[in-house]
């Protein structure tokens, strides 16, 4: 391959075009001195530490080979700007959970420290612990002190702009520098004792102006971060709906007119997810009166078709009506998830689809949302598949009735109301 005259800028462009083809990047870095640097830069810019073999997670020890590479070629560490650590392969044995690979890799903290001393870590993702709603502080007590220390240092990286925590202490986010712009926290918990004594997380990080926040469960982080410049808020309501909706209301008050995108989802596991009427009663307490520049709003909730409970869009309509008259809303996404197995009696072919709320919503949108471009409604099945097979015929009958109703709405004929059924 003749490339002696190839400009460095072009070599970097070619390397970035091959970003998703690791094998080609490796080959190019080996056979061409011109491409070696650019290809190595792309290969090492993101370090992903996750066990590739679910059957043997405890045999995964990335620390020794990583440390060897960094010691032999120290310059590679400066290319790393994103690190992802995922370990959800904990084993349940003897009424307790056994840690996965991360806490058993004694060399990894040393390798990560060397990278931190040379690299500029801008993005960090951490998901260490049992999956879903099982994260508890006692499991974090199992982590060796050296591991906790390096995780804290990672969050303190002065170049950090994006942090994702899953099943981790929320206090780790309080260590982040003022440059932090995007924060995503899911299934986090409070645990001051897990952090080193010098962490000083009690101090308010007033200089840190978050622009994008993904949070589940919803906690009031405005005491630790300045969210007055928040542009995107994605909230997952998880367990304590009443408290979390109050926290969401406080967040909306704090971010005010800076917010451009709002997404609210019902992420409650198990039984909690069926009590949508409790969610509706809480959600309608939200106010968007300060969000005059809100451009996009999305609601993703589980619902039941039952006249004794009410129309599933009533709460959503009340929230929308709190927007100021001079609002900037352009896109609305409403996802309704039906758990058919809990409403088989409502699918007998005679139950009427509750449509009054939809008609009111249609009128309100046309009268109040002058800049609205699209209102997309999506109906999804949220089933135990074995139960769904038993009611599929009746569910399809309900789908036909819903389709007939939506075709009667004026917004559908004018093209700005769209819908989709996924049964």
Coordinates of C-alpha atoms in Angstrom, one line a residue:
X1 CA 0.0 0.0 0.0
X2 CA 1.5 3.3 -1.1
X3 CA 0.6 6.1 1.2
X4 CA 3.8 8.1 1.8
X5 CA 2.1 11.3 0.6
X6 CA -1.2 10.8 2.4
X7 CA -2.0 13.8 4.6
X8 CA -2.4 13.0 8.4
X9 CA -5.9 14.6 8.3
X10 CA -7.0 12.1 5.6
X11 CA -5.5 9.2 7.5
X12 CA -7.5 10.2 10.6
X13 CA -10.7 10.5 8.5
X14 CA -10.2 7.0 7.1
X15 CA -9.6 5.6 10.6
X16 CA -12.8 7.2 12.0
X17 CA -14.8 5.8 9.0
X18 CA -13.5 2.3 10.1
X19 CA -14.6 2.9 13.7
X20 CA -17.1 0.1 13.7
X21 CA -14.8 -2.4 12.0
X22 CA -12.2 -3.3 14.7
X23 CA -10.5 -6.0 12.6
X24 CA -9.8 -3.6 9.7
X25 CA -8.5 -1.0 12.2
X26 CA -6.1 -3.5 13.7
X27 CA -4.9 -4.7 10.4
X28 CA -4.4 -1.1 9.1
X29 CA -2.4 -0.1 12.2
X30 CA -0.1 -3.1 11.7
X31 CA 0.7 -2.8 8.0
X32 CA 1.0 0.9 7.6
X33 CA 3.0 3.4 9.6
X34 CA 0.8 6.3 8.3
X35 CA -2.3 4.6 9.7
X36 CA -0.8 3.3 12.9
X37 CA -1.3 6.4 15.0
X38 CA -4.8 7.3 13.8
X39 CA -6.1 3.7 14.0
X40 CA -4.7 3.2 17.5
X41 CA -6.3 6.4 18.5
X42 CA -9.7 5.1 17.4
X43 CA -9.2 1.6 18.8
X44 CA -8.3 2.9 22.3
X45 CA -10.6 5.9 22.5
X46 CA -13.4 3.9 24.2
X47 CA -12.5 1.2 26.8
X48 CA -15.4 -1.3 27.3
X49 CA -15.0 -3.7 30.2
X50 CA -17.8 -6.3 30.1
X51 CA -17.7 -10.1 30.3
X52 CA -18.2 -11.5 26.8
X53 CA -19.1 -14.9 28.1
X54 CA -22.1 -15.2 30.3
X55 CA -21.4 -18.8 31.2
X56 CA -18.1 -18.0 32.9
X57 CA -18.1 -14.4 34.3
X58 CA -15.7 -15.1 37.1
X59 CA -13.0 -16.1 34.6
X60 CA -13.0 -12.7 33.1
X61 CA -10.0 -10.7 34.3
X62 CA -9.2 -7.8 31.9
X63 CA -6.9 -6.1 34.4
X64 CA -3.6 -8.1 33.7
X65 CA -3.7 -7.8 29.9
X66 CA -4.8 -4.1 30.1
X67 CA -2.0 -3.3 32.5
X68 CA 0.6 -5.1 30.3
X69 CA -0.5 -3.1 27.2
X70 CA -0.3 0.3 29.1
X71 CA 3.1 -0.5 30.6
X72 CA 4.5 -1.6 27.2
X73 CA 3.0 1.3 25.3
X74 CA 2.2 4.1 27.8
X75 CA 1.2 6.5 25.0
X76 CA -1.9 4.5 24.3
X77 CA -3.4 5.7 27.6
X78 CA -3.7 9.2 26.3
X79 CA -6.1 8.0 23.6
X80 CA -8.7 6.8 26.1
X81 CA -11.5 9.3 26.6
X82 CA -14.4 6.9 27.5
X83 CA -14.6 4.0 29.9
X84 CA -17.5 1.6 30.5
X85 CA -17.6 -1.0 33.3
X86 CA -20.4 -3.4 33.4
X87 CA -20.8 -6.4 35.7
X88 CA -24.3 -7.8 36.4
X89 CA -23.3 -11.4 36.5
X90 CA -23.7 -11.8 40.2
X91 CA -24.6 -15.3 41.4
X92 CA -27.3 -16.0 43.9
X93 CA -26.2 -18.7 46.4
X94 CA -27.0 -19.5 50.0
X95 CA -29.6 -16.7 50.3
X96 CA -27.1 -14.1 49.3
X97 CA -25.5 -12.6 46.1
X98 CA -21.9 -13.4 45.2
X99 CA -20.0 -10.6 43.4
X100 CA -19.1 -11.0 39.7
X101 CA -15.8 -10.4 37.9
X102 CA -15.2 -6.7 38.8
X103 CA -14.4 -7.1 42.5
X104 CA -12.3 -10.2 41.9
X105 CA -10.0 -8.5 39.4
X106 CA -7.2 -7.2 41.7
X107 CA -5.1 -5.8 38.9
X108 CA -7.8 -3.7 37.2
X109 CA -7.7 -0.7 39.6
X110 CA -4.0 -0.3 39.0
X111 CA -4.5 -0.3 35.2
X112 CA -7.3 2.2 35.4
X113 CA -5.2 4.5 37.6
X114 CA -2.5 4.5 35.0
X115 CA -5.0 5.4 32.3
X116 CA -6.4 8.2 34.5
X117 CA -3.0 9.7 35.0
X118 CA -2.4 10.0 31.3
X119 CA -5.8 10.1 29.6
X120 CA -8.6 12.7 29.5
X121 CA -11.7 10.7 30.5
X122 CA -14.8 12.5 29.2
X123 CA -17.4 9.8 29.5
X124 CA -17.8 7.2 32.2
X125 CA -20.4 4.4 32.5
X126 CA -20.7 2.2 35.6
X127 CA -23.1 -0.7 36.1
X128 CA -21.8 -3.0 38.8
X129 CA -24.2 -5.2 40.8
X130 CA -27.2 -7.4 40.4
X131 CA -29.5 -6.3 37.6
X132 CA -32.9 -4.5 37.8
X133 CA -34.3 -3.6 41.2
X134 CA -31.8 -5.7 43.2
X135 CA -29.2 -3.1 43.8
X136 CA -28.6 -2.6 47.6
X137 CA -25.9 -0.9 49.6
X138 CA -24.8 -4.1 51.3
X139 CA -23.5 -5.5 48.0
X140 CA -21.4 -2.4 47.5
X141 CA -19.8 -3.1 50.9
X142 CA -18.3 -6.2 49.3
X143 CA -16.1 -4.0 46.9
X144 CA -12.5 -3.8 47.9
X145 CA -11.3 -0.3 49.0
X146 CA -9.0 0.0 46.0
X147 CA -11.9 -0.6 43.6
X148 CA -14.1 2.1 45.3
X149 CA -11.1 4.5 45.2
X150 CA -10.5 4.2 41.5
X151 CA -14.3 4.6 40.8
X152 CA -14.3 7.8 42.8
X153 CA -11.3 9.0 40.9
X154 CA -13.0 8.2 37.6
X155 CA -16.0 10.4 38.6
X156 CA -13.6 13.2 39.6
X157 CA -11.9 13.3 36.2
X158 CA -11.6 17.1 35.5
X159 CA -12.6 16.4 31.8
X160 CA -15.7 14.4 32.5
X161 CA -18.7 15.7 30.6
X162 CA -21.0 12.6 30.7
X163 CA -21.7 10.1 33.5
X164 CA -24.0 7.1 33.6
X165 CA -24.6 5.2 36.8
X166 CA -26.7 2.0 37.0
X167 CA -27.3 0.4 40.4
X168 CA -24.6 2.5 42.0
X169 CA -24.4 5.0 44.9
X170 CA -25.8 8.4 43.8
X171 CA -23.0 10.1 45.8
X172 CA -20.6 9.2 43.0
X173 CA -22.3 11.8 40.8
X174 CA -21.6 14.4 43.4
X175 CA -17.9 14.1 42.8
X176 CA -18.1 15.2 39.2
X177 CA -16.4 18.4 37.9
X178 CA -18.2 21.5 36.6
X179 CA -17.7 20.3 33.0
X180 CA -20.4 17.6 33.5
X181 CA -23.3 18.2 31.1
X182 CA -25.0 14.8 30.8
X183 CA -26.0 12.7 33.8
X184 CA -27.9 9.4 33.6
X185 CA -28.7 7.6 36.9
X186 CA -30.8 4.5 37.2
X187 CA -31.7 2.4 40.3
X188 CA -29.2 4.4 42.4
X189 CA -29.3 4.6 46.2
X190 CA -27.8 6.7 48.9
X191 CA -24.8 5.4 50.6
X192 CA -22.3 7.9 52.1
X193 CA -20.2 5.3 53.8
X194 CA -19.1 3.7 50.5
X195 CA -17.0 6.7 49.5
X196 CA -13.6 7.6 50.7
X197 CA -13.4 9.9 53.8
X198 CA -12.1 12.8 51.7
X199 CA -15.0 12.7 49.1
X200 CA -16.8 15.8 50.6
X201 CA -20.0 15.2 48.8
X202 CA -21.9 17.4 51.2
X203 CA -20.8 20.5 49.3
X204 CA -23.2 21.8 46.7
X205 CA -21.8 21.5 43.2
X206 CA -23.3 24.9 42.1
X207 CA -20.9 25.3 39.2
X208 CA -22.0 22.1 37.6
X209 CA -24.7 23.1 35.1
X210 CA -26.4 19.9 33.8
X211 CA -27.9 20.1 30.3
X212 CA -29.3 16.6 30.0
X213 CA -30.6 14.4 32.8
X214 CA -31.9 10.8 32.7
X215 CA -33.1 9.8 36.1
X216 CA -34.9 6.7 37.6
X217 CA -36.1 6.7 40.3
X218 CA -36.8 10.4 40.3
X219 CA -34.8 12.2 43.0
X220 CA -34.4 15.9 43.6
X221 CA -30.8 16.5 42.5
X222 CA -31.2 20.2 42.3
X223 CA -29.7 20.4 45.8
X224 CA -26.4 19.2 44.4
X225 CA -26.5 20.4 40.8
X226 CA -27.5 23.6 38.9
X227 CA -30.2 22.5 36.5
X228 CA -31.3 26.0 35.5
X229 CA -29.8 25.3 32.1
X230 CA -31.4 21.8 31.7
X231 CA -32.6 21.1 28.2
X232 CA -33.5 17.4 28.3
X233 CA -35.2 15.6 31.1
X234 CA -36.1 11.9 31.0
X235 CA -37.7 10.7 34.1
X236 CA -38.5 7.1 35.0
X237 CA -41.1 6.6 37.8
X238 CA -39.9 3.5 39.6
X239 CA -41.3 2.7 43.0
X240 CA -42.7 5.5 45.3
X241 CA -44.8 7.2 42.7
X242 CA -46.2 10.0 44.9
X243 CA -42.8 11.0 46.2
X244 CA -41.2 10.8 42.8
X245 CA -43.8 12.9 41.1
X246 CA -43.3 15.6 43.7
X247 CA -39.5 15.4 43.0
X248 CA -40.2 15.7 39.3
X249 CA -42.4 18.7 40.0
X250 CA -39.4 20.3 41.8
X251 CA -37.1 19.6 39.0
X252 CA -39.5 21.2 36.5
X253 CA -39.6 24.3 38.7
X254 CA -35.8 24.5 38.9
X255 CA -35.1 24.1 35.2
X256 CA -37.9 26.5 34.2
X257 CA -38.0 27.8 30.6
X258 CA -34.7 26.2 29.6
X259 CA -36.3 22.8 29.1
X260 CA -36.7 21.7 25.5
X261 CA -37.5 17.9 25.8
X262 CA -39.5 16.1 28.6
X263 CA -40.0 12.4 28.8
X264 CA -41.9 10.6 31.6
X265 CA -42.1 6.8 31.7
X266 CA -43.7 4.3 34.1
X267 CA -40.8 2.0 34.8
X268 CA -42.3 0.3 37.9
X269 CA -41.6 -3.4 38.0
X270 CA -44.1 -6.2 38.7
X271 CA -47.3 -5.3 40.6
X272 CA -46.5 -1.6 40.8
X273 CA -46.8 -1.2 37.1
X274 CA -50.5 -2.4 37.0
X275 CA -51.7 0.5 39.2
X276 CA -51.8 3.0 36.5
X277 CA -54.7 4.9 38.0
X278 CA -52.5 5.8 41.0
X279 CA -49.9 7.2 38.5
X280 CA -52.6 9.1 36.6
X281 CA -53.8 10.7 39.8
X282 CA -50.2 11.8 40.7
X283 CA -49.2 12.9 37.2
X284 CA -52.0 15.3 36.8
X285 CA -50.5 17.3 39.6
X286 CA -47.6 18.2 37.4
X287 CA -47.5 21.7 36.0
X288 CA -45.7 22.9 32.9
X289 CA -46.6 26.5 33.4
X290 CA -42.9 27.6 33.3
X291 CA -41.9 25.5 30.3
X292 CA -42.8 28.0 27.6
X293 CA -40.0 26.8 25.3
X294 CA -40.8 23.1 25.6
X295 CA -40.6 21.6 22.1
X296 CA -41.2 17.9 22.7
X297 CA -43.0 15.8 25.3
X298 CA -43.3 12.0 25.7
X299 CA -45.4 9.9 28.1
X300 CA -44.9 6.1 28.3
X301 CA -47.4 4.5 30.7
X302 CA -49.2 1.2 31.4
X303 CA -52.9 1.4 31.2
X304 CA -56.1 -0.7 31.6
X305 CA -59.4 -0.3 29.7
X306 CA -61.9 -0.2 32.5
X307 CA -64.8 2.2 32.9
X308 CA -64.6 2.1 36.7
X309 CA -61.1 3.5 36.4
X310 CA -61.5 6.1 33.8
X311 CA -60.1 7.4 30.5
X312 CA -56.3 6.8 30.2
X313 CA -55.6 10.2 28.6
X314 CA -57.4 12.4 31.2
X315 CA -54.2 12.9 33.3
X316 CA -52.1 13.5 30.2
X317 CA -54.6 16.1 29.0
X318 CA -54.6 18.0 32.3
X319 CA -50.8 18.2 32.2
X320 CA -50.7 19.6 28.6
X321 CA -53.3 22.2 29.5
X322 CA -50.9 23.7 32.1
X323 CA -48.6 24.8 29.3
X324 CA -48.7 28.6 28.8
X325 CA -50.7 29.9 25.8
X326 CA -47.6 31.0 24.0
X327 CA -46.0 27.6 24.2
X328 CA -43.5 26.1 21.7
X329 CA -44.7 22.5 21.7
X330 CA -44.0 20.8 18.3
X331 CA -44.0 17.1 19.0
X332 CA -46.0 14.8 21.3
X333 CA -45.4 11.1 21.8
X334 CA -47.8 9.1 23.8
X335 CA -47.1 5.4 24.4
X336 CA -49.9 3.3 26.1
X337 CA -48.9 -0.2 27.2
X338 CA -51.9 -2.6 27.7
X339 CA -51.4 -5.6 30.0
X340 CA -54.2 -7.7 28.4
X341 CA -54.0 -10.5 30.8
X342 CA -55.4 -8.3 33.6
X343 CA -58.4 -7.0 31.6
X344 CA -59.7 -10.1 29.7
X345 CA -63.3 -9.2 30.8
X346 CA -63.0 -5.8 29.1
X347 CA -62.2 -7.5 25.7
X348 CA -65.5 -9.3 25.3
X349 CA -66.4 -7.4 22.2
X350 CA -68.9 -5.1 23.8
X351 CA -66.7 -2.8 25.9
X352 CA -66.5 0.6 24.3
X353 CA -63.1 2.2 23.9
X354 CA -63.2 5.3 26.3
X355 CA -63.1 8.1 23.7
X356 CA -64.3 11.3 25.4
X357 CA -60.9 12.1 26.7
X358 CA -59.4 11.6 23.3
X359 CA -61.9 14.0 21.7
X360 CA -61.2 16.6 24.4
X361 CA -57.5 16.1 23.8
X362 CA -57.9 16.5 20.1
X363 CA -59.8 19.8 20.5
X364 CA -57.3 21.1 23.1
X365 CA -54.4 20.4 20.8
X366 CA -55.9 22.2 17.9
X367 CA -56.9 25.2 19.9
X368 CA -53.9 25.6 22.2
X369 CA -50.8 24.2 20.4
X370 CA -50.3 26.5 17.4
X371 CA -46.8 25.2 16.6
X372 CA -47.7 21.5 17.0
X373 CA -46.4 19.5 14.0
X374 CA -47.1 15.9 15.1
X375 CA -49.0 14.0 17.8
X376 CA -47.9 10.3 17.6
X377 CA -49.8 7.7 19.6
X378 CA -48.5 4.2 20.0
X379 CA -50.4 1.3 21.5
X380 CA -48.2 -1.6 22.7
X381 CA -48.8 -5.0 24.3
X382 CA -47.1 -5.4 27.7
X383 CA -47.8 -9.1 28.1
X384 CA -47.0 -12.4 29.6
X385 CA -46.8 -14.0 26.2
X386 CA -48.6 -17.2 27.3
X387 CA -51.5 -15.2 28.6
X388 CA -51.6 -13.0 25.5
X389 CA -52.0 -16.0 23.2
X390 CA -55.3 -16.7 25.0
X391 CA -56.8 -13.2 24.4
X392 CA -55.2 -12.4 21.0
X393 CA -58.5 -12.6 19.1
X394 CA -60.2 -10.2 21.4
X395 CA -57.3 -7.9 21.5
X396 CA -57.4 -7.6 17.7
X397 CA -61.1 -6.8 18.0
X398 CA -60.3 -4.0 20.3
X399 CA -57.6 -2.8 17.9
X400 CA -60.2 -2.6 15.1
X401 CA -62.5 -0.5 17.3
X402 CA -59.7 1.8 18.3
X403 CA -58.7 2.3 14.6
X404 CA -62.2 3.2 13.6
X405 CA -62.3 5.8 16.4
X406 CA -59.1 7.4 15.5
X407 CA -60.1 7.7 11.9
X408 CA -63.0 9.8 13.0
X409 CA -60.7 12.4 14.6
X410 CA -60.2 15.6 12.6
X411 CA -56.5 15.6 13.3
X412 CA -56.0 12.3 11.6
X413 CA -57.6 13.6 8.4
X414 CA -55.4 16.6 8.4
X415 CA -52.3 14.4 8.9
X416 CA -50.8 15.6 12.2
X417 CA -52.2 12.8 14.3
X418 CA -50.5 9.4 13.7
X419 CA -50.8 6.1 15.5
X420 CA -49.3 2.7 15.6
X421 CA -50.5 -0.6 17.1
X422 CA -48.0 -3.3 18.3
X423 CA -49.9 -6.3 19.6

